[in-house]
Coordinates of C-alpha atoms and ligand atoms in Angstrom, one line a residue:
X1 CA -26.3 -18.9 -14.2
X2 CA -26.7 -22.1 -12.1
X3 CA -25.2 -21.5 -8.7
X4 CA -23.4 -24.9 -8.7
X5 CA -21.6 -23.8 -11.9
X6 CA -20.1 -20.6 -10.4
X7 CA -16.6 -20.4 -9.1
X8 CA -15.2 -17.4 -7.3
X9 CA -11.5 -17.2 -6.8
X10 CA -8.5 -14.9 -6.2
X11 CA -4.8 -15.3 -7.0
X12 CA -2.2 -15.1 -4.2
X13 CA 1.3 -14.6 -5.5
X14 CA 4.4 -12.8 -4.6
X15 CA 5.4 -9.9 -6.8
X16 CA 6.9 -11.1 -10.1
X17 CA 5.8 -14.7 -9.7
X18 CA 3.4 -14.1 -12.6
X19 CA 0.0 -13.2 -11.3
X20 CA -0.7 -10.6 -13.9
X21 CA 0.6 -12.8 -16.8
X22 CA -1.5 -15.7 -15.6
X23 CA -4.6 -13.5 -15.2
X24 CA -4.2 -12.3 -18.7
X25 CA -3.8 -15.8 -20.0
X26 CA -7.0 -17.0 -18.2
X27 CA -8.9 -14.0 -19.7
X28 CA -7.5 -14.7 -23.1
X29 CA -8.2 -18.4 -22.9
X30 CA -11.8 -17.8 -21.9
X31 CA -12.3 -15.3 -24.8
X32 CA -12.8 -12.3 -22.5
X33 CA -10.9 -10.1 -24.9
X34 CA -9.9 -10.4 -28.6
X35 CA -6.2 -10.8 -29.0
X36 CA -5.8 -7.3 -30.4
X37 CA -7.6 -5.9 -27.3
X38 CA -5.2 -7.5 -24.9
X39 CA -3.3 -4.7 -23.4
X40 CA 0.0 -5.9 -22.1
X41 CA -1.4 -6.3 -18.6
X42 CA -5.1 -5.9 -18.5
X43 CA -5.8 -6.0 -14.8
X44 CA -3.2 -3.5 -13.7
X45 CA -5.2 -0.7 -15.2
X46 CA -3.7 2.3 -13.5
X47 CA -0.6 3.8 -15.1
X48 CA 1.1 3.8 -11.7
X49 CA 0.6 0.1 -11.2
X50 CA 1.9 -0.6 -14.6
X51 CA 5.1 1.3 -13.9
X52 CA 5.6 -0.1 -10.5
X53 CA 4.5 -3.5 -11.6
X54 CA 2.2 -4.0 -8.7
X55 CA -1.5 -4.2 -8.4
X56 CA -3.1 -1.8 -6.0
X57 CA -6.9 -1.9 -6.4
X58 CA -8.9 -5.0 -6.3
X59 CA -10.7 -5.6 -9.5
X60 CA -12.8 -8.4 -10.9
X61 CA -13.3 -10.3 -14.1
X62 CA -16.1 -12.6 -15.0
X63 CA -15.2 -15.4 -17.5
X64 CA -17.0 -18.3 -19.0
X65 CA -15.3 -21.7 -19.3
X66 CA -16.4 -24.9 -21.0
X67 CA -14.9 -27.6 -18.9
X68 CA -13.9 -31.1 -19.7
X69 CA -17.1 -32.4 -18.0
X70 CA -19.1 -30.8 -20.8
X71 CA -20.6 -28.1 -18.4
X72 CA -20.2 -24.4 -18.8
X73 CA -18.9 -22.5 -15.8
X74 CA -18.9 -18.9 -14.7
X75 CA -15.5 -17.9 -13.2
X76 CA -15.4 -14.7 -11.2
X77 CA -11.8 -13.8 -10.7
X78 CA -11.1 -11.1 -8.0
X79 CA -7.7 -9.6 -8.3
X80 CA -5.6 -8.9 -5.1
X81 CA -2.7 -6.6 -4.5
X82 CA 0.6 -8.2 -3.6
X83 CA 2.7 -5.9 -1.4
X84 CA 3.3 -6.1 2.3
X85 CA 1.5 -2.8 2.8
X86 CA -1.7 -4.2 1.3
X87 CA -2.5 -7.4 3.2
X88 CA -5.7 -5.7 4.3
X89 CA -6.9 -5.5 0.8
X90 CA -6.1 -9.1 0.2
X91 CA -8.5 -10.2 2.9
X92 CA -11.1 -7.9 1.3
X93 CA -10.8 -9.6 -2.0
X94 CA -10.7 -13.0 -0.4
X95 CA -14.0 -12.3 1.3
X96 CA -15.7 -12.6 -2.1
X97 CA -14.2 -16.0 -2.9
X98 CA -14.5 -19.7 -2.1
X99 CA -11.0 -20.5 -3.3
X100 CA -7.6 -19.0 -4.2
X101 CA -4.8 -20.0 -6.5
X102 CA -1.4 -19.9 -4.8
X103 CA 0.9 -19.1 -7.6
X104 CA 4.6 -19.8 -6.9
X105 CA 7.5 -19.2 -9.3
X106 CA 8.9 -22.7 -9.8
X107 CA 12.4 -21.2 -10.2
X108 CA 12.2 -19.2 -6.9
X109 CA 10.0 -20.8 -4.2
X110 CA 7.8 -19.5 -1.4
X111 CA 8.1 -16.0 -0.1
X112 CA 7.1 -14.5 3.3
X113 CA 4.3 -12.3 1.8
X114 CA 2.7 -15.2 0.0
X115 CA 2.8 -17.2 3.1
X116 CA 1.0 -14.5 5.2
X117 CA -1.7 -14.1 2.5
X118 CA -2.0 -17.9 2.2
X119 CA -2.7 -18.2 5.9
X120 CA -5.3 -15.4 5.6
X121 CA -7.0 -17.5 2.9
X122 CA -6.8 -20.7 5.0
X123 CA -8.3 -18.9 8.1
X124 CA -11.1 -17.7 5.9
X125 CA -11.9 -21.3 5.0
X126 CA -10.9 -20.9 1.3
X127 CA -9.7 -23.8 -0.8
X128 CA -6.1 -23.1 -1.7
X129 CA -5.0 -24.5 -5.0
X130 CA -1.2 -24.5 -5.5
X131 CA 0.0 -23.6 -9.0
X132 CA 3.7 -23.8 -10.0
X133 CA 4.4 -21.2 -12.6
X134 CA 7.3 -20.5 -15.0
X135 CA 8.0 -24.2 -15.6
X136 CA 9.4 -23.1 -19.0
X137 CA 12.5 -21.6 -17.3
X138 CA 15.5 -23.9 -17.4
X139 CA 16.2 -23.3 -13.7
X140 CA 12.6 -24.2 -12.7
X141 CA 12.6 -26.9 -10.1
X142 CA 8.9 -27.8 -9.6
X143 CA 9.6 -30.8 -7.3
X144 CA 11.7 -28.8 -4.9
X145 CA 9.2 -25.9 -4.8
X146 CA 6.3 -28.3 -4.3
X147 CA 8.1 -29.8 -1.3
X148 CA 8.8 -26.3 -0.1
X149 CA 5.1 -25.4 -0.3
X150 CA 4.2 -28.5 1.7
X151 CA 6.9 -27.8 4.2
X152 CA 6.4 -24.1 4.8
X153 CA 2.7 -23.5 3.9
X154 CA 1.5 -26.9 5.0
X155 CA -0.9 -27.7 2.1
X156 CA -0.7 -30.7 -0.3
X157 CA 1.4 -29.8 -3.3
X158 CA 2.9 -33.0 -4.7
X159 CA 0.5 -33.1 -7.6
X160 CA 0.3 -29.3 -7.9
X161 CA -0.6 -28.1 -11.4
X162 CA 2.4 -26.9 -13.4
X163 CA 2.2 -24.2 -16.0
X164 CA 3.9 -21.4 -17.8
X165 CA 1.7 -18.3 -18.0
X166 CA 4.2 -17.0 -20.5
X167 CA 4.1 -19.8 -23.1
X168 CA 0.6 -21.0 -22.2
X169 CA 1.6 -24.6 -21.2
X170 CA -0.8 -26.0 -18.6
X171 CA -3.4 -23.2 -18.6
X172 CA -6.1 -25.7 -19.4
X173 CA -5.1 -27.7 -16.3
X174 CA -5.3 -24.6 -14.2
X175 CA -8.8 -23.9 -15.3
X176 CA -9.8 -27.6 -14.7
X177 CA -8.4 -27.4 -11.2
X178 CA -10.4 -24.2 -10.5
X179 CA -13.6 -26.0 -11.6
X180 CA -12.9 -29.3 -9.8
X181 CA -11.2 -28.1 -6.6
X182 CA -12.9 -24.9 -5.6
X183 CA -16.4 -25.3 -4.2
X184 CA -19.4 -23.4 -5.7
X185 CA -20.7 -20.5 -3.6
X186 CA -23.3 -21.2 -0.9
X187 CA -26.1 -18.8 -0.1
X188 CA -29.9 -18.8 -0.5
X189 CA -31.4 -17.3 -3.6
X190 CA -34.8 -17.0 -1.9
X191 CA -33.5 -15.2 1.1
X192 CA -33.6 -11.4 1.5
X193 CA -30.7 -9.7 -0.4
X194 CA -27.3 -9.4 1.3
X195 CA -24.5 -8.2 -0.9
X196 CA -21.1 -7.4 0.5
X197 CA -19.3 -4.3 -0.8
X198 CA -15.8 -5.4 -1.7
X199 CA -14.7 -2.2 -3.2
X200 CA -16.2 1.3 -4.1
X201 CA -14.7 4.0 -6.3
X202 CA -15.9 7.3 -7.6
X203 CA -16.6 7.7 -11.3
X204 CA -17.0 11.2 -12.6
X205 CA -20.0 10.3 -14.8
X206 CA -21.7 7.5 -12.9
X207 CA -21.1 8.5 -9.3
X208 CA -20.1 5.8 -6.9
X209 CA -19.5 2.4 -8.4
X210 CA -19.3 -0.6 -6.0
X211 CA -17.9 -4.1 -6.6
X212 CA -20.1 -6.5 -4.7
X213 CA -20.5 -10.2 -3.9
X214 CA -24.1 -11.3 -3.6
X215 CA -24.2 -13.6 -0.6
X216 CA -28.0 -14.2 -0.5
X217 CA -30.9 -13.1 -2.7
X218 CA -30.9 -11.3 -6.0
X219 CA -29.7 -7.8 -6.9
X220 CA -31.8 -6.2 -9.8
X221 CA -31.7 -2.9 -11.6
X222 CA -34.8 -0.9 -10.9
X223 CA -35.1 -2.2 -7.3
X224 CA -34.6 0.1 -4.3
X225 CA -31.6 -0.9 -2.3
X226 CA -30.6 0.0 1.3
X227 CA -27.1 0.6 2.5
X228 CA -27.3 -1.2 5.8
X229 CA -24.9 0.9 7.9
X230 CA -26.5 4.2 7.0
X231 CA -30.1 3.1 6.2
X232 CA -30.0 5.2 3.1
X233 CA -32.2 4.0 0.2
X234 CA -31.1 4.3 -3.5
X235 CA -32.7 3.3 -6.7
X236 CA -30.4 0.8 -8.5
X237 CA -29.5 2.2 -11.9
X238 CA -27.1 -0.3 -13.4
X239 CA -25.9 -3.8 -12.5
X240 CA -23.4 -6.0 -14.3
X241 CA -20.0 -7.5 -14.3
X242 CA -16.5 -6.9 -15.8
X243 CA -15.4 -9.2 -18.6
X244 CA -13.1 -7.2 -18.2
X245 CA -15.0 -4.5 -20.0
X246 CA -18.1 -3.4 -18.0
X247 CA -21.1 -5.5 -19.2
X248 CA -24.5 -4.5 -18.1
X249 CA -26.7 -7.5 -17.2
X250 CA -29.4 -5.8 -15.1
X251 CA -29.1 -8.6 -12.5
X252 CA -26.7 -10.3 -10.1
X253 CA -27.7 -13.6 -8.6
X254 CA -26.7 -15.4 -5.4
X255 CA -23.0 -16.2 -5.5
X256 CA -22.1 -13.8 -8.3
X257 CA -19.7 -10.9 -8.3
X258 CA -20.2 -7.6 -10.1
X259 CA -20.8 -3.9 -10.0
X260 CA -23.7 -1.8 -8.8
X261 CA -24.4 1.8 -9.7
X262 CA -27.2 3.6 -7.8
X263 CA -26.6 7.3 -8.4
X264 CA -24.8 7.7 -5.1
X265 CA -23.1 11.0 -5.2
X266 CA -21.8 11.2 -1.6
X267 CA -18.5 9.4 -1.6
X268 CA -19.1 8.0 1.8
X269 CA -22.5 6.6 0.7
X270 CA -21.2 3.0 -0.1
X271 CA -18.4 2.1 2.3
X272 CA -16.3 -0.9 1.6
X273 CA -17.2 -3.8 3.9
X274 CA -20.8 -2.6 4.2
X275 CA -23.9 -4.7 3.2
X276 CA -26.5 -3.9 0.6
X277 CA -30.0 -5.2 1.0
X278 CA -33.4 -4.3 -0.5
X279 CA -35.5 -1.4 0.9
X280 CA -38.5 -3.8 1.0
X281 CA -38.0 -7.3 2.5
X282 CA -34.7 -6.2 4.1
X283 CA -32.2 -8.6 5.5
X284 CA -32.3 -8.7 9.3
X285 CA -28.5 -8.3 9.8
X286 CA -25.5 -7.1 8.0
X287 CA -22.7 -9.5 6.8
X288 CA -19.6 -9.5 8.8
X289 CA -17.5 -6.8 7.2
X290 CA -13.8 -6.6 7.1
X291 CA -11.6 -6.1 10.1
X292 CA -10.8 -2.4 10.4
X293 CA -7.2 -1.7 9.9
X294 CA -5.5 1.2 11.5
X295 CA -2.9 3.3 9.7
X296 CA 0.5 2.7 11.1
X297 CA 2.5 5.5 9.6
X298 CA 1.5 9.2 9.7
X299 CA 2.8 12.1 7.8
X300 CA 1.8 15.7 7.0
X301 CA 0.9 16.5 3.4
X302 CA 0.9 20.2 2.4
X303 CA 0.0 21.6 -1.0
X304 CA 2.9 23.8 -2.3
X305 CA 0.4 26.3 -3.6
X306 CA -2.3 27.2 -1.0
X307 CA -4.8 27.5 -3.8
X308 CA -4.8 23.7 -4.1
X309 CA -6.1 23.2 -0.6
X310 CA -9.8 22.6 -1.6
X311 CA -8.8 20.3 -4.5
X312 CA -6.5 18.5 -2.2
X313 CA -9.3 17.9 0.3
X314 CA -11.7 16.6 -2.4
X315 CA -9.0 14.3 -3.8
X316 CA -8.3 12.8 -0.4
X317 CA -12.1 12.2 0.0
X318 CA -12.2 10.4 -3.3
X319 CA -9.1 8.3 -2.7
X320 CA -10.3 7.3 0.8
X321 CA -13.6 6.0 -0.6
X322 CA -11.9 2.9 -2.1
X323 CA -9.1 2.9 0.4
X324 CA -10.5 2.6 3.9
X325 CA -7.0 2.4 5.3
X326 CA -6.2 6.0 4.2
X327 CA -6.8 8.4 7.1
X328 CA -6.7 12.2 7.0
X329 CA -7.5 15.2 9.1
X330 CA -6.7 18.9 8.8
X331 CA -3.3 19.9 10.0
X332 CA -1.9 23.4 10.3
X333 CA 1.9 23.9 10.3
X334 CA 3.5 27.3 10.9
X335 CA 6.1 26.4 8.4
X336 CA 4.0 24.8 5.7
X337 CA 0.5 26.3 6.2
X338 CA -2.7 24.4 5.8
X339 CA -2.6 20.7 4.9
X340 CA -3.6 17.3 6.2
X341 CA -2.2 14.8 8.6
X342 CA -2.5 11.5 6.7
X343 CA -2.3 8.0 8.0
X344 CA -1.0 5.1 5.8
X345 CA -0.5 1.3 6.1
X346 CA 3.2 1.7 5.3
X347 CA 5.7 3.6 3.3
X348 CA 4.8 2.2 -0.1
X349 CA 1.1 3.0 0.6
X350 CA 2.2 6.6 1.4
X351 CA 4.3 6.9 -1.8
X352 CA 1.5 5.6 -3.9
X353 CA -1.0 8.0 -2.5
X354 CA 1.4 10.9 -2.9
X355 CA 2.0 9.9 -6.5
X356 CA -1.7 9.5 -7.3
X357 CA -2.4 12.9 -5.8
X358 CA 0.3 14.5 -8.0
X359 CA -0.6 12.7 -11.2
X360 CA -4.3 12.1 -11.2
X361 CA -5.2 15.3 -9.3
X362 CA -2.3 17.5 -10.4
X363 CA -1.5 18.7 -6.8
X364 CA 2.1 19.4 -5.9
X365 CA 2.8 18.4 -2.3
X366 CA 5.3 18.6 0.4
X367 CA 5.3 15.5 2.6
X368 CA 6.9 15.6 6.0
X369 CA 8.9 12.7 7.5
X370 CA 6.6 9.8 8.4
X371 CA 6.2 8.7 12.0
X372 CA 4.6 5.8 13.8
X373 CA 2.1 6.2 16.6
X374 CA 3.6 6.4 20.1
X375 CA 1.7 6.1 23.4
X376 CA 2.8 8.6 26.0
X377 CA 2.0 8.3 29.7
X378 CA 2.2 11.8 31.1
X379 CA 3.2 12.7 34.6
X380 CA -0.4 13.8 35.3
X381 CA -1.4 10.1 34.7
X382 CA -3.1 10.7 31.4
X383 CA -2.2 8.6 28.4
X384 CA -2.1 10.2 24.9
X385 CA -1.4 8.9 21.4
X386 CA 1.1 10.9 19.4
X387 CA 1.2 10.6 15.6
X388 CA 3.0 13.9 15.1
X389 CA 6.3 14.9 16.6
X390 CA 5.0 18.4 17.2
X391 CA 2.4 16.9 19.6
X392 CA 4.9 15.1 21.8
X393 CA 4.5 16.7 25.3
X394 CA 7.4 18.6 26.8
X395 CA 10.1 16.4 28.3
X396 CA 9.0 17.4 31.9
X397 CA 5.5 16.2 31.3
X398 CA 6.4 12.8 30.1
X399 CA 6.5 9.8 32.4
X400 CA 7.0 7.0 29.9
X401 CA 7.0 6.7 26.1
X402 CA 5.8 3.4 24.5
X403 CA 6.7 2.6 21.0
X404 CA 4.9 0.1 18.7
X405 CA 6.7 -3.3 18.2
X406 CA 6.0 -5.5 15.2
X407 CA 6.5 -9.2 14.7
X408 CA 8.4 -9.6 11.5
X409 CA 8.5 -12.9 9.6
X410 CA 11.5 -13.1 7.2
X411 CA 12.2 -15.9 4.8
X412 CA 15.8 -16.0 3.5
X413 CA 18.1 -18.4 1.8
X414 CA 20.7 -19.7 4.3
X415 CA 23.7 -18.0 2.7
X416 CA 22.2 -14.5 3.5
X417 CA 21.1 -15.4 7.1
X418 CA 24.1 -13.7 8.7
X419 CA 23.5 -10.4 6.8
X420 CA 19.8 -10.4 7.8
X421 CA 20.6 -11.1 11.5
X422 CA 23.1 -8.2 11.4
X423 CA 20.5 -5.9 9.9
X424 CA 17.8 -6.9 12.5
X425 CA 20.2 -6.4 15.4
X426 CA 21.2 -3.0 14.0
X427 CA 17.5 -2.1 14.0
X428 CA 17.1 -3.0 17.7
X429 CA 15.5 -6.4 16.8
X430 CA 15.1 -9.4 19.2
X431 CA 14.9 -12.8 17.6
X432 CA 12.0 -15.0 18.7
X433 CA 12.3 -18.0 16.4
X434 CA 14.3 -19.6 13.6
X435 CA 13.4 -22.7 11.5
X436 CA 15.2 -24.3 8.6
X437 CA 13.1 -25.5 5.6
X438 CA 15.5 -27.0 3.0
X439 CA 17.6 -24.1 1.6
X440 CA 15.3 -21.5 3.2
X441 CA 15.3 -20.2 6.8
X442 CA 12.3 -18.7 8.4
X443 CA 13.3 -16.2 11.1
X444 CA 11.0 -14.2 13.4
X445 CA 12.0 -10.9 15.0
X446 CA 10.4 -8.4 17.2
X447 CA 11.4 -5.0 15.9
X448 CA 10.4 -1.4 16.6
X449 CA 7.8 -0.5 14.0
X450 CA 9.6 2.9 13.4
X451 CA 12.7 1.0 12.2
X452 CA 10.7 -1.3 10.0
X453 CA 8.6 1.2 8.2
X454 CA 11.4 3.5 7.2
X455 CA 14.1 1.8 5.0
X456 CA 14.1 -1.7 6.5
X457 CA 12.6 -3.4 3.4
X458 CA 15.1 -1.8 1.0
X459 CA 18.0 -2.7 3.3
X460 CA 16.7 -6.3 3.7
X461 CA 16.5 -6.6 -0.1
X462 CA 19.9 -5.2 -0.8
X463 CA 21.6 -7.2 2.0
X464 CA 20.2 -10.5 0.6
X465 CA 20.6 -9.6 -3.1
X466 CA 16.8 -9.5 -3.4
X467 CA 16.2 -13.0 -2.0
X468 CA 14.8 -12.2 1.5
X469 CA 11.1 -11.5 1.9
X470 CA 9.2 -9.9 4.7
X471 CA 5.8 -9.8 6.3
X472 CA 5.0 -8.0 9.6
X473 CA 2.1 -7.2 11.9
X474 CA 1.7 -4.9 14.9
X475 CA 2.4 -6.9 18.1
X476 CA 2.3 -4.6 21.2
X477 CA 3.6 -1.4 22.7
X478 CA 6.9 -1.3 24.6
X479 CA 8.6 1.2 26.8
X480 CA 11.4 3.0 24.8
X481 CA 13.7 5.9 25.4
X482 CA 12.5 8.2 22.6
X483 CA 13.3 11.9 22.2
X484 CA 12.1 14.6 19.9
X485 CA 14.8 16.2 17.7
X486 CA 13.9 19.7 16.5
X487 CA 15.5 21.4 13.5
X488 CA 16.1 25.2 13.6
X489 CA 16.7 27.3 10.5
X490 CA 18.2 30.7 11.5
X491 CA 17.0 30.0 15.0
X492 CA 13.4 29.4 14.0
X493 CA 12.1 26.0 14.9
X494 CA 10.6 24.4 11.8
X495 CA 7.7 22.3 13.1
X496 CA 7.4 20.2 9.9
X497 CA 11.0 19.0 10.3
X498 CA 10.7 17.7 13.8
X499 CA 11.3 13.9 14.3
X500 CA 11.0 11.4 17.1
X501 CA 13.9 9.0 17.4
X502 CA 15.6 6.6 19.9
X503 CA 17.9 8.5 22.2
X504 CA 20.8 6.3 21.1
X505 CA 20.4 7.3 17.5
X506 CA 19.5 11.0 18.2
X507 CA 23.0 12.4 17.9
X508 CA 23.7 10.6 14.7
X509 CA 20.4 11.4 13.1
X510 CA 20.5 15.1 14.1
X511 CA 24.0 15.3 12.6
X512 CA 22.9 13.6 9.4
X513 CA 19.8 15.7 8.9
X514 CA 21.8 18.9 9.5
X515 CA 24.4 17.8 7.0
X516 CA 21.8 16.8 4.4
X517 CA 20.0 20.1 4.8
X518 CA 23.2 22.0 4.3
X519 CA 23.6 20.2 0.9
X520 CA 20.0 20.8 -0.1
X521 CA 19.3 24.4 0.8
X522 CA 20.7 26.5 -1.9
X523 CA 23.0 29.4 -1.0
X524 CA 21.2 32.7 -0.6
X525 CA 22.2 36.3 0.0
X526 CA 23.0 35.7 3.7
X527 CA 24.3 32.9 5.9
X528 CA 21.8 30.3 7.0
X529 CA 22.4 28.5 10.3
X530 CA 20.9 25.0 10.6
X531 CA 20.7 23.4 14.1
X532 CA 19.4 20.2 15.5
X533 CA 18.3 20.4 19.2
X534 CA 16.8 18.2 21.9
X535 CA 15.0 20.6 24.2
X536 CA 17.4 23.5 24.6
X537 CA 20.4 21.4 23.9
X538 CA 22.1 21.8 20.5
X539 CA 23.3 18.4 19.2
X540 CA 24.4 19.4 15.7
X541 CA 24.9 22.6 13.7
X542 CA 26.0 23.7 10.3
X543 CA 25.9 26.8 8.1
X544 CA 25.0 27.4 4.4
X545 CA 27.4 30.2 3.5
X546 CA 26.1 33.3 1.7
X547 CA 26.3 33.6 -2.0
X548 CA 29.3 35.6 -3.4
X549 CA 28.0 38.1 -5.9
X550 CA 30.8 37.7 -8.4
X551 CA 30.2 33.9 -8.6
X552 CA 26.6 34.5 -9.8
X553 CA 27.7 37.1 -12.3
X554 CA 30.2 34.6 -13.7
X555 CA 27.9 31.7 -14.1
X556 CA 24.9 33.6 -15.5
X557 CA 27.0 35.9 -17.8
X558 CA 27.2 35.9 -21.6
X559 CA 25.2 33.2 -23.2
X560 CA 21.5 34.3 -23.4
X561 CA 19.9 30.9 -24.2
X562 CA 21.8 29.3 -21.4
X563 CA 20.6 32.1 -19.1
X564 CA 17.0 31.5 -20.2
X565 CA 17.3 27.8 -19.5
X566 CA 18.6 28.5 -16.1
X567 CA 15.8 30.8 -15.3
X568 CA 13.3 28.2 -16.5
X569 CA 14.9 25.7 -14.3
X570 CA 14.7 28.1 -11.4
X571 CA 11.1 28.7 -12.0
X572 CA 10.3 24.9 -12.0
X573 CA 12.5 24.6 -8.9
X574 CA 10.6 27.4 -7.2
X575 CA 7.4 25.4 -7.4
X576 CA 9.1 22.9 -5.1
X577 CA 10.4 25.5 -2.7
X578 CA 8.8 26.6 0.4
X579 CA 9.5 30.0 1.9
X580 CA 10.4 29.6 5.6
X581 CA 10.8 33.1 7.0
X582 CA 13.3 34.6 4.6
X583 CA 14.8 31.3 3.7
X584 CA 13.8 29.2 0.6
X585 CA 13.8 25.5 1.4
X586 CA 13.4 22.8 -1.3
X587 CA 11.0 19.9 -0.9
X588 CA 13.9 17.5 -0.7
X589 CA 15.0 19.0 2.5
X590 CA 11.8 17.9 4.2
X591 CA 12.4 14.4 3.0
X592 CA 16.0 14.5 4.2
X593 CA 14.6 13.7 7.7
X594 CA 13.4 10.5 6.3
X595 CA 16.3 9.5 4.1
X596 CA 18.9 9.5 6.9
X597 CA 19.2 7.0 9.7
Ligands
GDP601 P1 3.2 -10.3 -10.9 O1 4.0 -9.3 -10.3 O2 2.9 -11.5 -10.0 O3 1.9 -9.8 -11.5 O4 4.0 -10.9 -12.1 P2 4.0 -10.6 -13.7 O5 2.8 -11.4 -14.3 O6 4.0 -9.2 -13.9 O7 5.3 -11.4 -14.2 C1 6.6 -11.0 -13.7 C2 7.6 -11.3 -14.8 O8 7.7 -12.7 -15.0 C3 7.3 -10.7 -16.1 O9 8.5 -10.3 -16.7 C4 6.6 -11.9 -16.9 O10 6.8 -11.8 -18.3 C5 7.4 -13.1 -16.3 N1 6.6 -14.3 -16.3 C6 5.4 -14.5 -15.9 N2 5.0 -15.8 -16.1 C7 6.0 -16.4 -16.6 C8 6.3 -17.8 -17.1 O11 5.4 -18.7 -17.0 N3 7.5 -18.0 -17.6 C9 8.5 -17.1 -17.7 N4 9.6 -17.4 -18.3 N5 8.3 -15.8 -17.3 C10 7.1 -15.5 -16.8
MG602 MG1 1.1 -7.8 -11.4

């Protein structure tokens, strides 16, 4: 295809503003799929995404469009995820593009997350094309939203294209804008090959599949390619693009986006952000990759059945291949046995990984309470990073603890501003700026990351009836009065239940955890004492009273089928129980630490 007739673009949109619907419309319009093949939402291919209604993995689709100017264009659309935990993947997808559609719900307006992703696109020199979606809705107010885009985002939007992805109005206009406003890819077809790996994943039959953007030169099946970071050479087996079905073309030219399969079996053989070149006539340098992101939240993950350990390790390896932000290393807990300490971008990221492990790999897991990374200056002058409460040095060895602080950008309609401020103050926040944009207010707070990653997002949503939106980044470390709260069951410290918290909240949190544990641990044949301690000091205690025999007899007596049902329930429940000494503790108990506070 002529390089000047190629357009590479992404869609930036807040969740629910219509990205998936618009994507499907564009695919349908360009004949990528027959109507009967249109799954409800084509691009969100994983079950999990469909259920949660969010897009996790970047994917691409190549479309052909006959424009009003009589020319035929190749449109490569790279999908981006939309949640606050996944900004990193957004910049990855954008690296393959010259432009981005900024899709905004014309009945809602701009949201903090879209704003952050939009700035990323502008910083990367992409052409941002505003699109006002859902104009079919009676409450749509395209003029107001266009003004809001100009005011908050700072790009021209008075003549923004208006469409309804649902009814199909204006879809032609969207395609025309893509062709006219987004520049064609640069790059030199004669130069040595440089292809950027945007994404890689493991396919059980083909080995590693990589999604690439050819920046210079040509990628051809049969050639020998070199992975620049490792120097490893592989024969290229298959090359093609997704339309959205995989379509083999044998060649990808300068400016194009598509997949490469080269019989790579080692899952670390084609890392995301790396550059592919040819073994002969190699490029001199690698392309600038992506900025490395560090996980911000860590938690222990332990298979309930120790037989799953090997599978678990393999699964983490496969998942981390196309998710460079997932970190893991072996962890050994006296309570939970062998598992992994895993690092995530945020809580949603953690939940998704946990669900994928359970669904796609069929591994039942216990996840411990997540924690952020603290810096600790010890009395011997050494500084250590602590991502696990168990590793917090003894109180006497600690000089200062520093906690991570984030800068949080919140957009909220004026009527909920008071609620949002109350929430931020409650979470130890310090306001740094506040600006009014029409009905919306943009407020910036510095907040402890530990407070933000836990339940902040949910609380923000509920206190603003869903209208407030949030984006945050790590800012700096700051001295803080943190302590470790230990949980003891029958006087045994349970390492997996320890948590780090601010001293001010330690009493309350200790109390809440102990109370929650008492509810969750089923009665057994003996009393179970539950205590929360700081050092040797008990801050809360509670007891699960022993089971009275006649009570069991009563409730299990008589009805045989009911008894069977109960036994079956127990068996299922057992899978989720972990034996701690002689006490059986359900999985929920480990999460209790996270749910309170
Ligand atoms: P995403 O989260 O950005 O991918 O948003 P979706 O495409 O999943 O859309 C979210 C909801 O908005 C769905 O219920 C869609 O049916 C609906 N929707 C999308 N586009 C339009 C539109 O143009 N008009 C109306 N009325 N609803 C739309
Ligand atoms: Mg979607």
